[in-house]
Short mmCIF file of C-alpha atoms and ligand atoms in Angstrom, two decimals:
data_model
loop_
_atom_site.label_atom_id
_atom_site.label_comp_id
_atom_site.label_asym_id
_atom_site.label_seq_id
_atom_site.Cartn_x
_atom_site.Cartn_y
_atom_site.Cartn_z
CA MET A 103 26.80 15.88 -10.09
CA ASN A 104 23.85 15.21 -7.78
CA LYS A 105 20.41 15.01 -9.41
CA ARG A 106 17.86 17.62 -8.38
CA VAL A 107 14.80 15.89 -6.94
CA ALA A 108 11.54 17.75 -6.23
CA ILE A 109 9.77 16.22 -3.24
CA VAL A 110 6.05 17.04 -3.03
CA GLY A 111 3.74 15.73 -0.31
CA TRP A 112 6.58 15.07 2.14
CA ARG A 113 4.58 16.08 5.23
CA GLY A 114 1.66 13.76 4.44
CA MET A 115 1.50 10.24 5.77
CA VAL A 116 3.10 8.43 2.81
CA GLY A 117 5.52 11.31 2.21
CA SER A 118 6.80 11.38 5.79
CA VAL A 119 7.37 7.60 5.78
CA LEU A 120 9.21 8.04 2.47
CA VAL A 121 11.42 10.83 3.83
CA ASP A 122 12.23 8.71 6.92
CA ARG A 123 13.26 5.83 4.67
CA MET A 124 15.32 8.20 2.46
CA ARG A 125 17.18 9.35 5.58
CA GLU A 126 17.76 5.77 6.73
CA GLU A 127 19.13 4.92 3.28
CA GLN A 128 21.26 8.12 3.35
CA LEU A 129 19.78 9.15 0.03
CA PHE A 130 20.01 12.84 0.86
CA SER A 131 23.82 12.68 0.39
CA HIS A 132 23.25 11.65 -3.23
CA ILE A 133 20.58 14.13 -4.34
CA ASP A 134 19.87 17.86 -4.20
CA PRO A 135 16.35 17.83 -2.74
CA VAL A 136 13.86 20.57 -3.56
CA PHE A 137 11.12 20.33 -0.94
CA CYS A 138 7.85 21.74 -2.25
CA SER A 139 4.49 22.52 -0.68
CA THR A 140 1.04 23.28 -2.03
CA SER A 141 0.22 25.37 1.04
CA GLN A 142 3.40 26.58 2.74
CA ALA A 143 5.77 27.89 0.04
CA GLY A 144 8.48 30.04 1.64
CA ALA A 145 8.28 28.29 5.04
CA PRO A 146 11.40 26.46 6.30
CA ALA A 147 12.12 23.06 4.76
CA PRO A 148 12.04 20.02 7.10
CA ASP A 149 14.97 19.70 9.48
CA LEU A 150 17.15 16.95 8.03
CA GLY A 151 20.41 18.21 9.49
CA ILE A 152 21.43 19.60 6.08
CA ASP A 153 21.25 23.08 4.57
CA LEU A 154 18.01 23.39 2.62
CA PRO A 155 16.36 26.37 0.93
CA PRO A 156 12.83 27.35 2.04
CA LEU A 157 9.90 25.35 0.66
CA ALA A 158 9.26 25.90 -3.05
CA ASP A 159 5.79 26.34 -4.50
CA ALA A 160 4.61 22.89 -5.63
CA TYR A 161 2.34 24.56 -8.21
CA ASP A 162 5.21 26.40 -9.90
CA VAL A 163 5.85 24.66 -13.24
CA SER A 164 9.32 26.16 -13.72
CA THR A 165 10.45 24.94 -10.27
CA LEU A 166 9.42 21.38 -11.15
CA CYS A 167 10.86 21.63 -14.68
CA ASP A 168 14.18 22.69 -13.17
CA THR A 169 14.60 19.26 -11.51
CA ASP A 170 15.64 15.86 -12.87
CA ILE A 171 13.04 13.88 -10.94
CA VAL A 172 9.71 14.76 -9.29
CA VAL A 173 8.53 12.55 -6.42
CA SER A 174 4.93 13.23 -5.46
CA CYS A 175 3.01 11.83 -2.49
CA GLN A 176 0.58 14.73 -2.60
CA GLY A 177 -2.55 13.05 -3.96
CA GLY A 178 -4.42 12.41 -7.19
CA ASP A 179 -5.75 15.93 -7.84
CA TYR A 180 -2.26 17.38 -7.61
CA SER A 181 -0.79 14.68 -9.87
CA THR A 182 -3.49 15.06 -12.50
CA ARG A 183 -3.02 18.81 -12.69
CA MET A 184 0.73 19.27 -12.34
CA HIS A 185 1.84 16.19 -14.28
CA GLU A 186 -0.08 17.50 -17.29
CA GLU A 187 1.24 21.03 -16.86
CA VAL A 188 4.91 20.04 -16.61
CA ARG A 189 4.72 17.54 -19.48
CA LYS A 190 3.03 20.23 -21.62
CA ALA A 191 5.88 22.54 -20.69
CA GLY A 192 8.31 19.94 -22.12
CA TYR A 193 9.54 18.32 -18.90
CA ARG A 194 11.16 14.94 -19.70
CA GLY A 195 12.40 14.14 -16.19
CA ALA A 196 11.08 11.15 -14.27
CA TRP A 197 7.80 11.50 -12.36
CA ILE A 198 7.47 9.11 -9.40
CA ASP A 199 4.04 9.11 -7.77
CA ALA A 200 2.10 7.47 -4.92
CA ALA A 201 -1.35 8.47 -6.18
CA SER A 202 -3.53 6.31 -8.41
CA ALA A 203 -4.26 9.07 -10.95
CA LEU A 204 -1.59 8.07 -13.50
CA ARG A 205 -1.39 4.35 -12.65
CA MET A 206 -3.46 2.79 -15.42
CA ARG A 207 -2.25 5.05 -18.25
CA ASN A 208 -0.64 3.21 -21.15
CA ASP A 209 2.49 5.35 -20.88
CA SER A 210 3.15 4.69 -17.17
CA VAL A 211 4.58 1.69 -15.36
CA ILE A 212 3.51 0.51 -11.90
CA VAL A 213 6.66 0.01 -9.83
CA LEU A 214 7.25 -2.94 -7.49
CA ASP A 215 10.79 -3.95 -8.35
CA PRO A 216 11.11 -7.15 -6.25
CA VAL A 217 8.17 -8.45 -8.30
CA ASN A 218 8.33 -6.72 -11.68
CA GLN A 219 11.88 -5.47 -12.29
CA PRO A 220 11.86 -6.88 -15.88
CA VAL A 221 8.62 -4.99 -16.62
CA MET A 222 10.19 -1.81 -15.19
CA ASP A 223 13.39 -2.35 -17.21
CA ARG A 224 11.44 -2.82 -20.44
CA ALA A 225 9.35 0.29 -19.75
CA ARG A 226 12.43 2.41 -19.05
CA ALA A 227 14.16 1.13 -22.19
CA ALA A 228 11.03 2.05 -24.16
CA GLY A 229 11.23 5.63 -22.86
CA VAL A 230 8.61 5.49 -20.09
CA VAL A 231 9.24 8.27 -17.55
CA ASP A 232 6.17 7.98 -15.29
CA TYR A 233 6.78 5.52 -12.44
CA ILE A 234 3.73 5.01 -10.26
CA GLY A 235 3.41 3.11 -6.98
CA GLY A 236 0.67 0.47 -6.91
CA ASN A 237 -2.40 0.28 -4.72
CA CYS A 238 -1.25 -0.75 -1.23
CA THR A 239 -3.29 -3.98 -1.07
CA VAL A 240 -2.13 -5.02 -4.52
CA SER A 241 1.56 -4.35 -3.83
CA LEU A 242 1.36 -6.27 -0.54
CA LEU A 243 -0.42 -9.21 -2.20
CA LEU A 244 2.24 -9.45 -4.91
CA MET A 245 5.11 -9.11 -2.43
CA ALA A 246 3.56 -12.19 -0.80
CA ILE A 247 2.59 -14.39 -3.76
CA GLY A 248 4.38 -12.87 -6.79
CA GLY A 249 6.63 -15.96 -6.90
CA LEU A 250 3.66 -18.21 -7.71
CA PHE A 251 2.76 -16.02 -10.71
CA ARG A 252 6.40 -16.12 -11.86
CA GLN A 253 6.17 -19.95 -11.93
CA GLN A 254 2.98 -19.58 -14.03
CA TRP A 255 1.19 -21.78 -11.49
CA VAL A 256 -1.76 -19.43 -10.94
CA GLU A 257 -5.12 -19.85 -12.70
CA TRP A 258 -6.98 -17.32 -10.55
CA VAL A 259 -6.78 -15.58 -7.16
CA SER A 260 -9.50 -14.61 -4.74
CA THR A 261 -8.43 -12.32 -1.91
CA MET A 262 -10.52 -11.27 1.08
CA THR A 263 -8.87 -8.26 2.69
CA TYR A 264 -8.63 -6.85 6.22
CA GLN A 265 -7.46 -3.30 5.51
CA ALA A 266 -6.07 -0.85 8.04
CA ALA A 267 -7.36 2.63 8.84
CA SER A 268 -4.10 4.18 7.52
CA GLY A 269 -5.18 3.24 3.99
CA ALA A 270 -8.15 5.57 4.39
CA GLY A 271 -6.02 8.54 5.55
CA ALA A 272 -4.61 10.36 8.56
CA ARG A 273 -7.97 11.75 9.75
CA GLN A 274 -9.49 8.29 9.68
CA MET A 275 -6.61 6.89 11.77
CA ARG A 276 -7.17 9.56 14.39
CA GLU A 277 -10.89 8.93 14.34
CA LEU A 278 -10.44 5.20 14.87
CA ILE A 279 -8.60 5.96 18.11
CA ALA A 280 -11.23 8.56 19.05
CA GLN A 281 -13.90 5.89 18.51
CA MET A 282 -11.98 3.43 20.72
CA ASP A 283 -11.67 6.15 23.35
CA HIS A 284 -15.40 6.93 23.17
CA LEU A 285 -16.34 3.26 23.51
CA SER A 286 -13.95 2.64 26.35
CA ALA A 287 -15.27 5.69 28.24
CA ALA A 288 -18.85 4.47 27.71
CA CYS A 289 -17.99 1.00 29.06
CA ARG A 290 -15.69 2.00 31.92
CA ALA A 291 -18.26 1.87 34.76
CA THR A 292 -19.78 -1.44 33.55
CA LEU A 293 -16.29 -2.91 33.13
CA LYS A 294 -15.41 -2.01 36.72
CA ASP A 295 -18.62 -3.56 38.09
CA PRO A 296 -17.71 -7.16 39.07
CA GLY A 297 -21.41 -8.09 38.92
CA ALA A 298 -21.83 -6.99 35.29
CA SER A 299 -21.91 -9.80 32.72
CA ALA A 300 -20.24 -9.86 29.32
CA LEU A 301 -23.67 -9.24 27.77
CA ASP A 302 -24.17 -6.18 30.00
CA LEU A 303 -20.89 -4.88 28.65
CA GLU A 304 -21.87 -5.70 25.07
CA ARG A 305 -25.21 -3.87 25.47
CA THR A 306 -23.43 -0.77 26.83
CA LEU A 307 -20.90 -0.91 24.02
CA SER A 308 -23.49 -1.44 21.26
CA ALA A 309 -25.55 1.49 22.54
CA ALA A 310 -22.45 3.72 22.40
CA LEU A 311 -21.48 2.31 18.99
CA ARG A 312 -24.88 3.28 17.54
CA GLY A 313 -25.29 6.46 19.58
CA GLU A 314 -25.17 10.00 18.22
CA ALA A 315 -22.01 10.81 20.18
CA MET A 316 -19.93 8.19 18.37
CA PRO A 317 -17.33 10.15 16.33
CA THR A 318 -17.83 9.23 12.64
CA GLU A 319 -17.02 12.42 10.73
CA ALA A 320 -14.01 11.00 8.87
CA LEU A 321 -14.91 7.32 8.56
CA GLY A 322 -18.63 7.84 8.08
CA HIS A 323 -19.47 4.85 10.31
CA PRO A 324 -18.21 3.08 13.41
CA LEU A 325 -15.03 1.11 12.65
CA ALA A 326 -13.85 0.38 16.21
CA ALA A 327 -15.62 -2.79 17.45
CA SER A 328 -17.02 -3.16 13.92
CA LEU A 329 -15.82 -3.37 10.30
CA LEU A 330 -16.71 -1.78 6.96
CA PRO A 331 -17.08 -4.16 4.00
CA TRP A 332 -16.97 -1.40 1.34
CA ILE A 333 -13.89 0.63 0.32
CA ASP A 334 -13.99 3.45 -2.26
CA ARG A 335 -16.84 3.86 -4.74
CA GLY A 336 -18.85 1.22 -6.54
CA VAL A 337 -17.94 0.11 -10.07
CA GLU A 338 -19.50 -2.44 -12.43
CA HIS A 339 -20.61 -6.02 -11.49
CA GLY A 340 -21.30 -5.12 -7.85
CA ALA A 341 -17.60 -4.63 -7.14
CA THR A 342 -15.89 -1.65 -5.51
CA ARG A 343 -13.06 0.31 -7.10
CA GLU A 344 -10.64 -1.12 -4.53
CA GLU A 345 -11.61 -4.64 -5.68
CA TRP A 346 -11.33 -3.61 -9.37
CA LYS A 347 -7.80 -2.35 -8.70
CA GLY A 348 -6.88 -5.83 -7.45
CA HIS A 349 -7.44 -7.27 -10.93
CA VAL A 350 -6.25 -4.48 -13.21
CA GLU A 351 -3.20 -3.47 -11.20
CA CYS A 352 -1.99 -7.02 -10.49
CA ASN A 353 -2.12 -7.76 -14.20
CA LYS A 354 -0.43 -4.50 -15.19
CA ILE A 355 2.33 -4.93 -12.60
CA LEU A 356 3.04 -8.47 -13.79
CA GLY A 357 2.66 -7.58 -17.48
CA ASN A 358 0.22 -10.50 -17.86
CA ASP A 359 -1.17 -11.25 -21.29
CA PRO A 360 -3.71 -12.85 -21.13
CA GLU A 361 -4.91 -11.47 -17.82
CA ILE A 362 -5.30 -13.72 -14.77
CA PRO A 363 -8.52 -13.12 -12.78
CA VAL A 364 -7.94 -11.54 -9.36
CA ASP A 365 -11.04 -10.70 -7.35
CA GLY A 366 -12.49 -10.69 -3.86
CA ILE A 367 -14.05 -8.47 -1.22
CA CYS A 368 -12.16 -5.58 0.39
CA VAL A 369 -12.96 -4.83 4.03
CA ARG A 370 -11.78 -2.03 6.32
CA VAL A 371 -11.00 -3.28 9.83
CA GLY A 372 -9.74 -1.61 12.99
CA SER A 373 -6.02 -2.28 12.55
CA MET A 374 -3.87 0.82 12.32
CA ARG A 375 -1.34 0.47 9.46
CA CYS A 376 -1.18 -3.17 8.32
CA HIS A 377 -3.31 -4.73 5.63
CA ALA A 378 -3.96 -8.46 5.92
CA GLN A 379 -5.42 -10.75 3.26
CA ALA A 380 -6.91 -14.26 3.26
CA VAL A 381 -6.08 -15.61 -0.16
CA THR A 382 -7.50 -18.53 -2.16
CA ILE A 383 -5.44 -19.50 -5.20
CA LYS A 384 -6.57 -21.90 -7.92
CA LEU A 385 -3.37 -23.48 -9.18
CA ARG A 386 -3.02 -24.75 -12.73
CA GLN A 387 -1.76 -28.06 -11.34
CA ASP A 388 -1.31 -29.90 -8.04
CA VAL A 389 1.99 -28.46 -6.77
CA PRO A 390 3.33 -29.99 -3.52
CA LEU A 391 3.23 -27.67 -0.49
CA ASP A 392 6.99 -27.82 0.13
CA GLU A 393 7.63 -26.62 -3.44
CA ILE A 394 5.12 -23.80 -2.96
CA GLU A 395 6.75 -22.73 0.30
CA HIS A 396 10.19 -22.84 -1.31
CA VAL A 397 9.09 -20.62 -4.21
CA LEU A 398 7.39 -18.14 -1.86
CA HIS A 399 10.44 -18.03 0.40
CA GLU A 400 12.76 -17.35 -2.55
CA SER A 401 10.47 -14.83 -4.24
CA THR A 402 11.70 -11.68 -2.44
CA PRO A 403 14.17 -11.10 0.42
CA TRP A 404 11.27 -9.75 2.52
CA THR A 405 8.80 -12.62 2.03
CA ARG A 406 8.84 -14.86 5.12
CA ILE A 407 7.17 -18.23 5.52
CA VAL A 408 5.32 -18.63 8.80
CA PRO A 409 4.85 -22.30 9.75
CA ASN A 410 1.19 -23.29 9.82
CA THR A 411 1.04 -23.73 13.57
CA ARG A 412 -1.02 -21.89 16.15
CA GLU A 413 2.06 -20.56 18.00
CA ALA A 414 3.92 -19.27 14.92
CA THR A 415 0.76 -17.84 13.34
CA LEU A 416 -0.35 -15.87 16.38
CA GLU A 417 3.17 -14.66 17.08
CA LYS A 418 4.25 -13.67 13.56
CA LEU A 419 1.24 -13.30 11.25
CA THR A 420 -0.56 -10.32 12.79
CA PRO A 421 -0.60 -6.55 12.29
CA ALA A 422 0.78 -6.21 15.83
CA ALA A 423 3.88 -8.19 14.83
CA VAL A 424 4.42 -6.68 11.38
CA SER A 425 3.57 -2.99 11.79
CA GLY A 426 6.55 -0.70 11.07
CA THR A 427 8.64 -3.47 9.48
CA LEU A 428 9.38 -4.40 5.87
CA ASP A 429 8.60 -8.08 6.51
CA ILE A 430 5.93 -9.75 4.40
CA PRO A 431 4.98 -12.88 6.33
CA VAL A 432 2.94 -15.55 4.52
CA GLY A 433 1.35 -18.26 6.61
CA ARG A 434 -1.63 -20.59 7.08
CA ILE A 435 -0.38 -22.19 3.84
CA HIS A 436 -2.41 -25.32 3.17
CA LYS A 437 -4.42 -27.07 0.47
CA LEU A 438 -8.17 -26.46 0.72
CA ARG A 439 -10.92 -29.11 0.74
CA MET A 440 -12.03 -28.15 -2.76
CA GLY A 441 -9.11 -30.12 -4.22
CA PRO A 442 -5.30 -30.31 -4.48
CA GLU A 443 -5.15 -27.33 -6.88
CA TYR A 444 -6.81 -25.05 -4.31
CA LEU A 445 -4.32 -23.28 -2.08
CA GLY A 446 -5.22 -21.19 0.99
CA LEU A 447 -2.86 -18.75 2.71
CA PHE A 448 -2.84 -15.59 4.81
CA THR A 449 -0.50 -12.62 4.55
CA VAL A 450 0.11 -9.32 6.36
CA GLY A 451 2.14 -6.25 5.36
CA ASP A 452 2.75 -2.67 6.46
CA GLN A 453 0.72 -0.61 4.04
CA LEU A 454 2.77 2.56 4.45
CA LEU A 455 6.09 0.78 3.76
CA TRP A 456 5.75 -1.88 1.03
CA GLY A 457 2.18 -0.67 0.46
CA ALA A 458 3.22 2.88 -0.39
CA ALA A 459 6.64 4.46 0.32
CA GLU A 460 9.10 1.61 -0.27
CA PRO A 461 8.45 1.02 -3.99
CA LEU A 462 8.85 4.78 -4.57
CA LEU A 463 12.09 4.93 -2.58
CA ARG A 464 13.54 1.99 -4.51
CA THR A 465 12.47 3.48 -7.85
CA LEU A 466 14.27 6.68 -6.95
CA GLN A 467 17.40 4.70 -6.00
CA TRP A 468 17.17 2.74 -9.26
CA LEU A 469 16.85 5.90 -11.38
CA LEU A 470 19.74 7.59 -9.54
P1 NAP B 737 -2.02 13.04 3.39
O1 NAP B 737 -1.43 12.49 4.64
O2 NAP B 737 -3.43 13.53 3.43
O3 NAP B 737 -1.07 14.24 2.90
C1 NAP B 737 -1.27 14.93 1.67
C2 NAP B 737 -0.92 16.40 1.83
O4 NAP B 737 -1.85 17.08 2.65
C3 NAP B 737 0.40 16.74 2.49
O5 NAP B 737 1.47 16.53 1.63
C4 NAP B 737 0.22 18.21 2.82
O6 NAP B 737 0.52 19.00 1.67
C5 NAP B 737 -1.27 18.33 3.07
N1 NAP B 737 -1.59 18.56 4.50
C6 NAP B 737 -2.54 19.43 4.93
N2 NAP B 737 -2.61 19.42 6.27
C7 NAP B 737 -1.71 18.53 6.71
C8 NAP B 737 -1.31 18.10 8.01
N3 NAP B 737 -1.89 18.57 9.13
N4 NAP B 737 -0.32 17.18 8.12
C9 NAP B 737 0.26 16.69 7.02
N5 NAP B 737 -0.07 17.09 5.76
C10 NAP B 737 -1.05 18.01 5.60
O7 NAP B 737 -1.96 12.00 2.17
P2 NAP B 737 -1.41 10.47 2.16
O8 NAP B 737 -2.31 9.59 2.92
O9 NAP B 737 0.03 10.49 2.47
O10 NAP B 737 -1.64 10.10 0.61
C11 NAP B 737 -0.92 10.74 -0.43
C12 NAP B 737 -1.17 10.02 -1.74
O11 NAP B 737 -0.65 8.70 -1.66
C13 NAP B 737 -2.66 9.87 -2.11
O12 NAP B 737 -2.80 10.00 -3.49
C14 NAP B 737 -2.97 8.46 -1.71
O13 NAP B 737 -4.04 7.91 -2.45
C15 NAP B 737 -1.66 7.79 -2.05
N6 NAP B 737 -1.46 6.55 -1.30
C16 NAP B 737 -1.77 6.55 0.02
C17 NAP B 737 -1.58 5.42 0.74
C18 NAP B 737 -1.92 5.43 2.20
O14 NAP B 737 -1.74 4.42 2.78
N7 NAP B 737 -2.35 6.51 2.82
C19 NAP B 737 -1.06 4.27 0.15
C20 NAP B 737 -0.71 4.30 -1.21
C21 NAP B 737 -0.92 5.46 -1.92
P3 NAP B 737 1.22 20.46 1.74
O15 NAP B 737 2.46 20.34 2.58
O16 NAP B 737 1.50 20.75 0.31
O17 NAP B 737 0.17 21.33 2.36
#
């Protein structure tokens, strides 16, 4: 008999990527989906070419309790409230979630099966039923370099991120394009003037960038033609919560004891849906580069080594090349001047696929 699966948050950004991937994987032939909404109960379910009842109320405890698995991409407030309500009501089904709300609880596991299948297996055997997707930057980092941790070669990691607008939300993505549009309109006349210099253009652009008419309602500041070196709220030691997640989530995903330091600076840039990271790794010993590349290449079927050449890097190691794919390219791999134990590399990944929806999809497949 098919399992009943409640799907909450399916029309959001992560949820719609998840539903697309579920269709591609033909998962809807193996489950009885119950599409839920926090705002549109009773409206028609999405058109998937199958017979579906109208949308259920995502706040109805008995609806959720009547399923075998809940998949939520709705957001942290929803998860905090409804997870507690259904568990209090005795629900023992699996709860799969994209939000961070339940991630660091002792009784949940962060899912990233190409990297931590043994941790997931142990958790399931121990009765864990809350399966939470990791922070997008963390999941993408571990899809890239998880193999080095598995070899126990890593003493510490410092990652400097270049994070896409999609990680901030749908409104922020739209606003980034609105900002580009505003800037391009402001510069159009100067750009067409053959006598105008590059500095004339820059002055026109900077005036528009700082002007009152620049749309910044969602992002708070100009992101187009700029960048924002602060993501989420501040926490202790001058770090941001996004940077804190790098350490705590990496270590939880890998089941590290003792913990391995992971730290850096997280920066929002004007790419649309790919996060990139420049990573410095202090190795425990001097491992030859060909061995490192071999381990990275073997670590997951999606991790791809990009040769450290100008042509390959600019063709394959950019958000433009990776967006919308499951590939996790790792390139610029070389030893740094600090010494043979210092490894530098660069990686890019689609933050809505491996960064969000894909681990949830695969957890659902695994549980089914
Ligand atoms: P989102 O796009 O804002 O969608 C969340 C919900 O907003 C939808 O399910 C929908 O719920 C409601 N909504 C209201 N107006 C809408 C509209 N015009 N179009 C679509 N939905 C609308 O949220 P998200 O970015 O997917 O994030 C969901 C969760 O995943 C969050 O907890 C987030 O932190 C986490 N996450 C996000 C990312 C990311 O890259 N964005 C990555 C990893 C994890 P109803 O249908 O019930 O009204």
